Amino acid sequence: MLALLTASKCRRSLKIFSRAFKQTNSRRCLSNSGLSDAFIRSFIAENTETVGEQSLTPEIRLRLFTPNCRFWRERPELWPFDEPYWAIYWPGGQALSRYVLDNPGVSLGKTVLDLGSGCGASAIAAKLCGAAHVVANDIDAVAAVATHMNCELNGLEPPVCVTDNMIGSEPKHFDLIFLGDMFYDEALATILHSWLDRCIKTHGTEVLIGDPGRAQFEGHNIRRFLHQLAQFELPESVREENYGLTCSSVWRYHPEL
């Protein structure tokens, strides 16, 4: 299953990954909402590995898919949940987390929203740097459980995990919003652009974006309003898993409101 993801070029990987699961969604009999946290925790523990050293943030330990895991190669129809995007530490998220750790004042004492939080790495980075309050938002309930487990690995109390879709909702007050690898789809990028403008206009929120230069990001109108804060060379293992990507950057969004 994940062999499709890692062997494909970056511009095709998400499409292939998503398509493989969408073809089996109608046949899947298990529902995330009907499964206990204990079952999900056990399943995650059995089907992931604790890693960290090969990423941009070796000080953060995460439970992720690796080539040693069963579902790296297993048939997608055997996976009992929604698409496990939380099980991959995407390069945009890695750059964003690295930037936060290198610049602890960015999140110190702040209220932070990690939007599309996945494995929770950026939320963990914010907590390690003394954020006052952190919310991890991912519409996949399994990602919330994974985030709790990853916080425990790092000796942290978990953030507030929200599984409602916050994009497009009435903006809540956050000092900071993090987005790592969220501009993988043009339609989503457009919705995000509009919603982020509302968050900034309503609350003066600062928005930080991590992205490795995906075509949907580079070609979108939002790109004109971004200021690059940092660029990181990806470790060799991350390059291999994201064929064609060598660097990942962090940007601050400055819209003209």
Coordinates of C-alpha atoms in Angstrom, one line a residue:
M1 CA 0.0 0.0 0.0
L2 CA 2.6 2.6 1.1
A3 CA 4.9 1.3 -1.6
L4 CA 2.7 3.2 -4.0
L5 CA 3.3 6.4 -2.0
T6 CA 7.0 6.2 -1.7
A7 CA 7.8 4.9 -5.1
S8 CA 5.8 7.5 -6.9
K9 CA 6.9 11.0 -7.8
C10 CA 5.7 13.6 -5.4
R11 CA 3.3 15.2 -7.8
R12 CA 1.5 11.9 -8.2
S13 CA 1.9 10.4 -4.7
L14 CA -1.2 11.9 -3.0
K15 CA -3.4 11.1 -5.9
I16 CA -2.3 7.5 -6.0
F17 CA -2.6 7.2 -2.3
S18 CA -6.0 8.7 -2.1
R19 CA -7.3 6.7 -5.1
A20 CA -6.2 3.4 -3.7
F21 CA -8.2 4.0 -0.5
K22 CA -11.3 5.6 -2.2
Q23 CA -11.7 2.4 -4.3
T24 CA -12.1 0.4 -1.1
N25 CA -14.0 2.9 1.1
S26 CA -17.4 1.5 -0.1
R27 CA -16.4 -2.0 0.9
R28 CA -15.0 -1.1 4.3
C29 CA -17.3 -2.3 7.1
L30 CA -15.6 -0.8 10.1
S31 CA -16.3 2.8 11.1
N32 CA -13.9 5.0 13.0
S33 CA -16.7 6.3 15.2
G34 CA -17.7 2.8 16.3
L35 CA -14.2 1.8 17.5
S36 CA -12.9 2.4 20.9
D37 CA -9.8 4.5 21.6
A38 CA -8.2 1.4 23.2
F39 CA -8.7 -0.6 19.9
I40 CA -7.3 2.3 17.8
R41 CA -4.3 2.7 20.1
S42 CA -3.5 -1.0 20.0
F43 CA -3.8 -1.0 16.2
I44 CA -1.5 2.0 15.8
A45 CA 1.0 0.5 18.2
E46 CA 1.1 -2.8 16.3
N47 CA 1.3 -1.2 12.8
T48 CA 3.7 1.7 13.2
E49 CA 7.2 2.2 14.4
T50 CA 8.6 4.9 16.7
V51 CA 11.0 7.0 14.6
G52 CA 12.5 10.5 14.6
E53 CA 16.2 10.4 13.8
Q54 CA 15.8 10.5 10.1
S55 CA 13.6 13.6 10.0
L56 CA 14.3 17.3 10.3
T57 CA 13.3 17.1 13.9
P58 CA 15.2 14.2 15.5
E59 CA 14.3 15.5 19.0
I60 CA 10.6 14.6 18.3
R61 CA 9.6 11.0 18.4
L62 CA 6.6 9.9 16.4
R63 CA 4.7 6.7 15.5
L64 CA 4.8 6.4 11.7
F65 CA 4.7 4.0 8.9
T66 CA 8.1 2.6 7.9
P67 CA 9.2 -0.1 5.4
N68 CA 9.2 -2.5 8.4
C69 CA 5.5 -2.0 9.0
R70 CA 2.9 -4.4 7.6
F71 CA 0.8 -1.8 5.9
W72 CA 3.8 -0.3 4.0
R73 CA 3.1 -3.1 1.4
E74 CA -0.3 -4.5 2.4
R75 CA -3.4 -4.3 0.3
P76 CA -5.4 -1.0 1.0
E77 CA -8.7 -2.9 1.5
L78 CA -7.3 -4.5 4.7
W79 CA -6.8 -1.1 6.3
P80 CA -9.8 -0.5 8.7
F81 CA -9.8 3.3 8.8
D82 CA -9.8 6.4 6.6
E83 CA -6.6 7.3 4.6
P84 CA -3.7 7.3 7.1
Y85 CA -2.2 10.6 6.2
W86 CA -1.2 11.0 9.9
A87 CA 1.2 8.0 9.5
I88 CA 3.5 10.0 7.2
Y89 CA 5.7 12.9 8.4
W90 CA 5.2 15.1 5.4
P91 CA 8.1 17.5 4.4
G92 CA 6.1 20.7 4.8
G93 CA 5.2 19.7 8.4
Q94 CA 8.9 18.8 9.0
A95 CA 10.1 22.2 7.9
L96 CA 7.4 23.9 10.0
S97 CA 8.2 21.9 13.1
R98 CA 11.9 22.5 12.6
Y99 CA 11.4 26.3 12.3
V100 CA 9.3 26.4 15.5
L101 CA 11.9 24.5 17.4
D102 CA 14.7 26.7 16.2
N103 CA 12.7 29.8 17.0
P104 CA 10.9 29.1 20.3
G105 CA 9.8 32.7 20.7
V106 CA 7.4 32.2 17.8
S107 CA 5.0 30.1 19.9
L108 CA 6.1 31.0 23.5
G109 CA 3.0 32.0 25.5
K110 CA 0.8 31.9 22.3
T111 CA -2.5 30.2 21.5
V112 CA -1.8 27.9 18.5
L113 CA -3.9 26.0 16.0
D114 CA -2.2 23.2 14.1
L115 CA -4.6 22.9 11.1
G116 CA -4.6 19.5 9.4
S117 CA -2.4 18.3 12.2
G118 CA -1.8 14.7 11.1
C119 CA 0.7 13.1 13.4
G120 CA 0.7 16.2 15.6
A121 CA 4.4 17.1 15.1
S122 CA 3.9 20.9 14.8
A123 CA 1.6 20.9 17.8
I124 CA 4.2 19.0 19.7
A125 CA 6.9 21.5 18.6
A126 CA 4.7 24.4 19.9
K127 CA 4.1 22.7 23.2
L128 CA 7.9 22.0 23.6
C129 CA 8.5 25.7 23.0
G130 CA 6.1 26.9 25.7
A131 CA 2.9 27.7 23.8
A132 CA 0.1 28.6 26.2
H133 CA -2.6 26.6 24.5
V134 CA -2.5 24.3 21.5
V135 CA -5.3 22.9 19.4
A136 CA -4.6 20.1 16.9
N137 CA -7.3 19.9 14.2
D138 CA -7.6 17.0 11.9
I139 CA -10.9 15.6 10.6
D140 CA -9.6 12.0 11.0
A141 CA -10.4 10.8 14.6
V142 CA -7.5 8.2 14.3
A143 CA -5.1 11.1 13.8
A144 CA -6.3 12.5 17.1
V145 CA -5.5 9.2 18.8
A146 CA -2.1 9.1 17.1
T147 CA -1.4 12.7 18.3
H148 CA -2.1 11.7 21.9
M149 CA 0.2 8.7 21.6
N150 CA 2.9 10.9 20.0
C151 CA 2.7 13.4 22.8
E152 CA 3.1 10.7 25.3
L153 CA 6.2 9.5 23.5
N154 CA 7.6 13.0 24.0
G155 CA 6.6 13.4 27.7
L156 CA 3.9 16.0 27.0
E157 CA 0.3 16.5 27.9
P158 CA -1.7 16.2 24.6
P159 CA -3.1 19.3 23.0
V160 CA -6.9 19.7 22.6
C161 CA -7.7 17.6 19.6
V162 CA -10.6 18.7 17.4
T163 CA -12.0 16.5 14.6
D164 CA -14.6 18.9 13.2
N165 CA -13.7 20.6 10.0
M166 CA -12.6 24.1 11.1
I167 CA -11.8 25.3 7.6
G168 CA -14.6 27.7 6.6
S169 CA -16.0 27.9 10.2
E170 CA -16.4 31.1 12.1
P171 CA -12.8 32.1 13.0
K172 CA -11.8 31.5 16.6
H173 CA -9.1 33.5 18.3
F174 CA -5.7 32.0 17.8
D175 CA -2.4 33.9 17.9
L176 CA -0.9 31.5 15.5
I177 CA -2.1 29.0 12.8
F178 CA 0.2 26.4 11.5
L179 CA -0.4 24.7 8.1
G180 CA 2.0 21.9 7.0
D181 CA 1.5 20.4 3.5
M182 CA -2.0 21.6 3.3
F183 CA -1.8 23.1 -0.2
Y184 CA -1.9 19.7 -2.1
D185 CA -5.2 20.4 -3.8
E186 CA -6.1 23.6 -5.7
A187 CA -9.7 23.7 -4.5
L188 CA -8.6 23.3 -0.9
A189 CA -6.0 25.9 -1.3
T190 CA -8.6 28.4 -2.5
I191 CA -10.9 27.7 0.5
L192 CA -7.9 28.0 2.8
H193 CA -6.9 31.3 1.3
S194 CA -10.3 32.8 1.9
W195 CA -10.7 31.4 5.5
L196 CA -7.2 32.5 6.5
D197 CA -8.0 36.0 5.4
R198 CA -11.0 36.0 7.7
C199 CA -8.9 34.7 10.6
I200 CA -6.3 37.4 10.1
K201 CA -8.9 40.2 9.6
T202 CA -11.0 39.2 12.6
H203 CA -8.2 38.3 15.2
G204 CA -4.9 39.4 13.7
T205 CA -3.8 35.8 13.6
E206 CA -0.3 35.1 12.4
V207 CA -0.2 32.3 9.8
L208 CA 2.9 30.1 9.1
I209 CA 2.9 27.7 6.2
G210 CA 5.3 24.7 5.6
D211 CA 5.5 23.5 2.0
P212 CA 8.1 21.7 -0.1
G213 CA 7.2 23.5 -3.3
R214 CA 4.2 21.5 -4.6
A215 CA 2.8 22.7 -7.9
Q216 CA -0.6 23.5 -6.3
F217 CA 1.1 25.7 -3.8
E218 CA 3.6 27.4 -6.1
G219 CA 1.0 28.1 -8.8
H220 CA -1.7 29.4 -6.4
N221 CA -2.6 33.1 -6.0
I222 CA -1.8 32.9 -2.2
R223 CA 1.9 32.5 -3.2
R224 CA 2.1 36.3 -4.0
F225 CA 1.4 37.1 -0.3
L226 CA 4.0 34.9 1.3
H227 CA 7.3 35.9 2.9
Q228 CA 9.9 33.1 3.2
L229 CA 11.2 32.7 6.7
A230 CA 13.4 29.6 6.3
Q231 CA 14.4 26.8 3.9
F232 CA 15.7 23.4 5.0
E233 CA 17.4 20.7 3.0
L234 CA 15.5 17.4 3.5
P235 CA 17.4 14.4 4.9
E236 CA 18.2 11.7 2.3
S237 CA 15.6 9.3 3.6
V238 CA 12.9 12.0 3.3
R239 CA 14.0 12.7 -0.3
E240 CA 13.7 9.1 -1.2
E241 CA 10.2 8.9 0.2
N242 CA 9.2 12.1 -1.6
Y243 CA 10.8 11.7 -5.0
G244 CA 11.7 14.9 -6.6
L245 CA 11.7 17.1 -3.4
T246 CA 15.0 18.2 -2.0
C247 CA 14.0 21.2 0.2
S248 CA 11.1 22.4 2.3
S249 CA 10.3 26.0 3.3
V250 CA 8.4 28.0 5.9
W251 CA 6.4 31.0 4.9
R252 CA 4.5 33.8 6.7
Y253 CA 1.3 34.8 5.1
H254 CA 0.8 38.6 4.6
P255 CA -2.5 39.2 2.8
E256 CA -3.6 42.6 1.5
L257 CA -6.8 43.1 3.5

